[in-house]
């Protein structure tokens, strides 16, 4: 791997950490963390999911997901209901989470807009294409 590639991966990692920190600072006053937002966004856009499906999508281990979901349930953002397979529960958003969703989304979009300031739509599209190709390679 050459120096340019090393710098690419270092930069991706650093950006991700910094953006997560900024997003956490914006979401925490609203009772939410970045990891929880990702789950809420997924449930809102794709509908109910099992813990296993959420873990797979986010690339996190089961114990981490269990802790995150327990915190979210305690906060009143999600609930679990028995699905067609009685052994696996479906995770769904509560009415409280649905009521807060637009506020959270606006906060996230504000942080995203700040990160994308001075970056053209073409550059964003190219970056998205590259990231998708890299993800397929994994």
mmCIF file of C-alpha atoms in Angstrom:
data_model
loop_
_atom_site.group_PDB
_atom_site.id
_atom_site.type_symbol
_atom_site.label_atom_id
_atom_site.label_comp_id
_atom_site.label_asym_id
_atom_site.label_seq_id
_atom_site.Cartn_x
_atom_site.Cartn_y
_atom_site.Cartn_z
ATOM 1 C CA UNK A 1 0.000 0.000 0.000
ATOM 2 C CA UNK A 2 1.434 3.379 -0.948
ATOM 3 C CA UNK A 3 1.463 6.607 1.073
ATOM 4 C CA UNK A 4 -1.559 8.077 -0.738
ATOM 5 C CA UNK A 5 -3.637 5.007 0.173
ATOM 6 C CA UNK A 6 -2.381 5.148 3.766
ATOM 7 C CA UNK A 7 -3.393 8.813 3.945
ATOM 8 C CA UNK A 8 -6.815 7.992 2.471
ATOM 9 C CA UNK A 9 -7.658 5.455 5.168
ATOM 10 C CA UNK A 10 -6.242 7.619 7.936
ATOM 11 C CA UNK A 11 -8.319 10.564 6.693
ATOM 12 C CA UNK A 12 -11.508 8.483 6.462
ATOM 13 C CA UNK A 13 -11.003 7.255 10.019
ATOM 14 C CA UNK A 14 -10.232 10.709 11.382
ATOM 15 C CA UNK A 15 -13.188 12.300 9.597
ATOM 16 C CA UNK A 16 -15.529 9.605 10.886
ATOM 17 C CA UNK A 17 -14.371 10.094 14.475
ATOM 18 C CA UNK A 18 -14.560 13.883 14.270
ATOM 19 C CA UNK A 19 -17.970 13.888 12.600
ATOM 20 C CA UNK A 20 -19.342 11.428 15.187
ATOM 21 C CA UNK A 21 -18.084 13.725 17.956
ATOM 22 C CA UNK A 22 -19.735 16.784 16.395
ATOM 23 C CA UNK A 23 -22.962 14.864 15.808
ATOM 24 C CA UNK A 24 -22.969 13.560 19.392
ATOM 25 C CA UNK A 25 -22.534 17.104 20.691
ATOM 26 C CA UNK A 26 -25.554 18.196 18.649
ATOM 27 C CA UNK A 27 -27.772 15.182 19.457
ATOM 28 C CA UNK A 28 -26.985 14.708 23.169
ATOM 29 C CA UNK A 29 -29.110 17.690 24.293
ATOM 30 C CA UNK A 30 -31.976 15.980 22.427
ATOM 31 C CA UNK A 31 -31.486 12.746 24.396
ATOM 32 C CA UNK A 32 -29.760 10.765 21.659
ATOM 33 C CA UNK A 33 -26.320 9.538 20.599
ATOM 34 C CA UNK A 34 -24.942 8.972 17.109
ATOM 35 C CA UNK A 35 -25.082 5.167 17.384
ATOM 36 C CA UNK A 36 -28.718 5.399 18.447
ATOM 37 C CA UNK A 37 -29.520 7.812 15.621
ATOM 38 C CA UNK A 38 -28.226 5.308 13.086
ATOM 39 C CA UNK A 39 -30.630 2.682 14.431
ATOM 40 C CA UNK A 40 -33.549 5.106 14.540
ATOM 41 C CA UNK A 41 -32.872 6.254 10.986
ATOM 42 C CA UNK A 42 -32.718 2.654 9.774
ATOM 43 C CA UNK A 43 -35.956 1.704 11.544
ATOM 44 C CA UNK A 44 -37.727 4.827 10.280
ATOM 45 C CA UNK A 45 -36.672 4.328 6.656
ATOM 46 C CA UNK A 46 -36.805 0.505 6.447
ATOM 47 C CA UNK A 47 -39.358 -0.410 9.115
ATOM 48 C CA UNK A 48 -39.036 -2.903 11.983
ATOM 49 C CA UNK A 49 -35.933 -5.087 12.175
ATOM 50 C CA UNK A 50 -34.516 -7.790 14.398
ATOM 51 C CA UNK A 51 -31.501 -7.229 16.615
ATOM 52 C CA UNK A 52 -29.536 -9.574 14.376
ATOM 53 C CA UNK A 53 -30.443 -7.548 11.269
ATOM 54 C CA UNK A 54 -29.419 -4.297 12.972
ATOM 55 C CA UNK A 55 -26.125 -5.801 14.154
ATOM 56 C CA UNK A 56 -25.333 -7.066 10.664
ATOM 57 C CA UNK A 57 -26.192 -3.760 8.967
ATOM 58 C CA UNK A 58 -24.116 -1.714 11.409
ATOM 59 C CA UNK A 59 -21.262 -4.199 11.627
ATOM 60 C CA UNK A 60 -21.338 -4.408 15.417
ATOM 61 C CA UNK A 61 -21.166 -7.399 17.722
ATOM 62 C CA UNK A 62 -24.318 -8.698 19.418
ATOM 63 C CA UNK A 63 -23.348 -7.583 22.974
ATOM 64 C CA UNK A 64 -22.785 -4.003 21.781
ATOM 65 C CA UNK A 65 -26.153 -3.985 20.023
ATOM 66 C CA UNK A 66 -27.846 -5.475 23.098
ATOM 67 C CA UNK A 67 -26.500 -2.651 25.294
ATOM 68 C CA UNK A 68 -27.436 0.058 22.794
ATOM 69 C CA UNK A 69 -30.971 -1.282 22.349
ATOM 70 C CA UNK A 70 -31.416 -1.618 26.122
ATOM 71 C CA UNK A 71 -30.482 2.064 26.551
ATOM 72 C CA UNK A 72 -32.833 3.053 23.746
ATOM 73 C CA UNK A 73 -35.676 1.034 25.247
ATOM 74 C CA UNK A 74 -35.053 2.615 28.668
ATOM 75 C CA UNK A 75 -35.138 6.068 27.030
ATOM 76 C CA UNK A 76 -38.457 5.224 25.425
ATOM 77 C CA UNK A 77 -37.256 5.365 21.799
ATOM 78 C CA UNK A 78 -37.852 1.724 20.840
ATOM 79 C CA UNK A 79 -39.945 -1.245 21.851
ATOM 80 C CA UNK A 80 -39.734 -4.912 21.030
ATOM 81 C CA UNK A 81 -42.613 -7.014 19.787
ATOM 82 C CA UNK A 82 -42.850 -10.658 18.904
ATOM 83 C CA UNK A 83 -42.698 -11.238 15.159
ATOM 84 C CA UNK A 84 -43.684 -14.224 13.045
ATOM 85 C CA UNK A 85 -40.743 -16.162 14.481
ATOM 86 C CA UNK A 86 -41.503 -16.110 18.208
ATOM 87 C CA UNK A 87 -37.793 -16.485 19.060
ATOM 88 C CA UNK A 88 -36.856 -13.183 17.390
ATOM 89 C CA UNK A 89 -38.396 -9.907 18.430
ATOM 90 C CA UNK A 90 -38.927 -7.049 16.016
ATOM 91 C CA UNK A 91 -37.496 -3.697 17.103
ATOM 92 C CA UNK A 92 -39.886 -0.833 16.378
ATOM 93 C CA UNK A 93 -39.879 2.889 17.048
ATOM 94 C CA UNK A 94 -42.148 4.201 19.765
ATOM 95 C CA UNK A 95 -44.555 7.077 19.310
ATOM 96 C CA UNK A 96 -42.126 9.240 21.310
ATOM 97 C CA UNK A 97 -39.305 8.466 18.850
ATOM 98 C CA UNK A 98 -41.546 9.133 15.868
ATOM 99 C CA UNK A 99 -42.520 12.472 17.422
ATOM 100 C CA UNK A 100 -38.838 13.433 17.881
ATOM 101 C CA UNK A 101 -37.689 12.131 14.502
ATOM 102 C CA UNK A 102 -38.016 15.369 12.520
ATOM 103 C CA UNK A 103 -36.133 17.322 15.208
ATOM 104 C CA UNK A 104 -33.315 14.757 15.237
ATOM 105 C CA UNK A 105 -33.239 14.666 11.439
ATOM 106 C CA UNK A 106 -32.944 18.448 11.193
ATOM 107 C CA UNK A 107 -30.057 18.405 13.682
ATOM 108 C CA UNK A 108 -28.267 15.688 11.707
ATOM 109 C CA UNK A 109 -28.856 17.490 8.390
ATOM 110 C CA UNK A 110 -27.395 20.693 9.843
ATOM 111 C CA UNK A 111 -24.208 18.837 10.845
ATOM 112 C CA UNK A 112 -24.044 17.149 7.438
ATOM 113 C CA UNK A 113 -24.490 20.471 5.632
ATOM 114 C CA UNK A 114 -21.631 21.956 7.625
ATOM 115 C CA UNK A 115 -19.366 19.030 6.659
ATOM 116 C CA UNK A 116 -20.329 19.360 2.985
ATOM 117 C CA UNK A 117 -19.880 23.143 2.818
ATOM 118 C CA UNK A 118 -17.803 24.089 -0.261
ATOM 119 C CA UNK A 119 -18.123 20.565 -1.708
ATOM 120 C CA UNK A 120 -19.996 20.291 -5.006
ATOM 121 C CA UNK A 121 -22.741 17.789 -5.778
ATOM 122 C CA UNK A 122 -20.396 16.238 -8.348
ATOM 123 C CA UNK A 123 -17.659 15.749 -5.729
ATOM 124 C CA UNK A 124 -20.207 14.269 -3.325
ATOM 125 C CA UNK A 125 -21.472 11.869 -6.003
ATOM 126 C CA UNK A 126 -17.902 10.797 -6.843
ATOM 127 C CA UNK A 127 -17.090 10.237 -3.169
ATOM 128 C CA UNK A 128 -20.249 8.203 -2.677
ATOM 129 C CA UNK A 129 -19.404 6.067 -5.697
ATOM 130 C CA UNK A 130 -15.894 5.397 -4.395
ATOM 131 C CA UNK A 131 -17.139 4.517 -0.910
ATOM 132 C CA UNK A 132 -19.693 2.085 -2.359
ATOM 133 C CA UNK A 133 -16.968 0.377 -4.409
ATOM 134 C CA UNK A 134 -14.757 0.129 -1.335
ATOM 135 C CA UNK A 135 -17.606 -1.369 0.687
ATOM 136 C CA UNK A 136 -18.221 -4.024 -1.954
ATOM 137 C CA UNK A 137 -14.541 -4.966 -1.727
ATOM 138 C CA UNK A 138 -14.974 -5.737 1.966
#
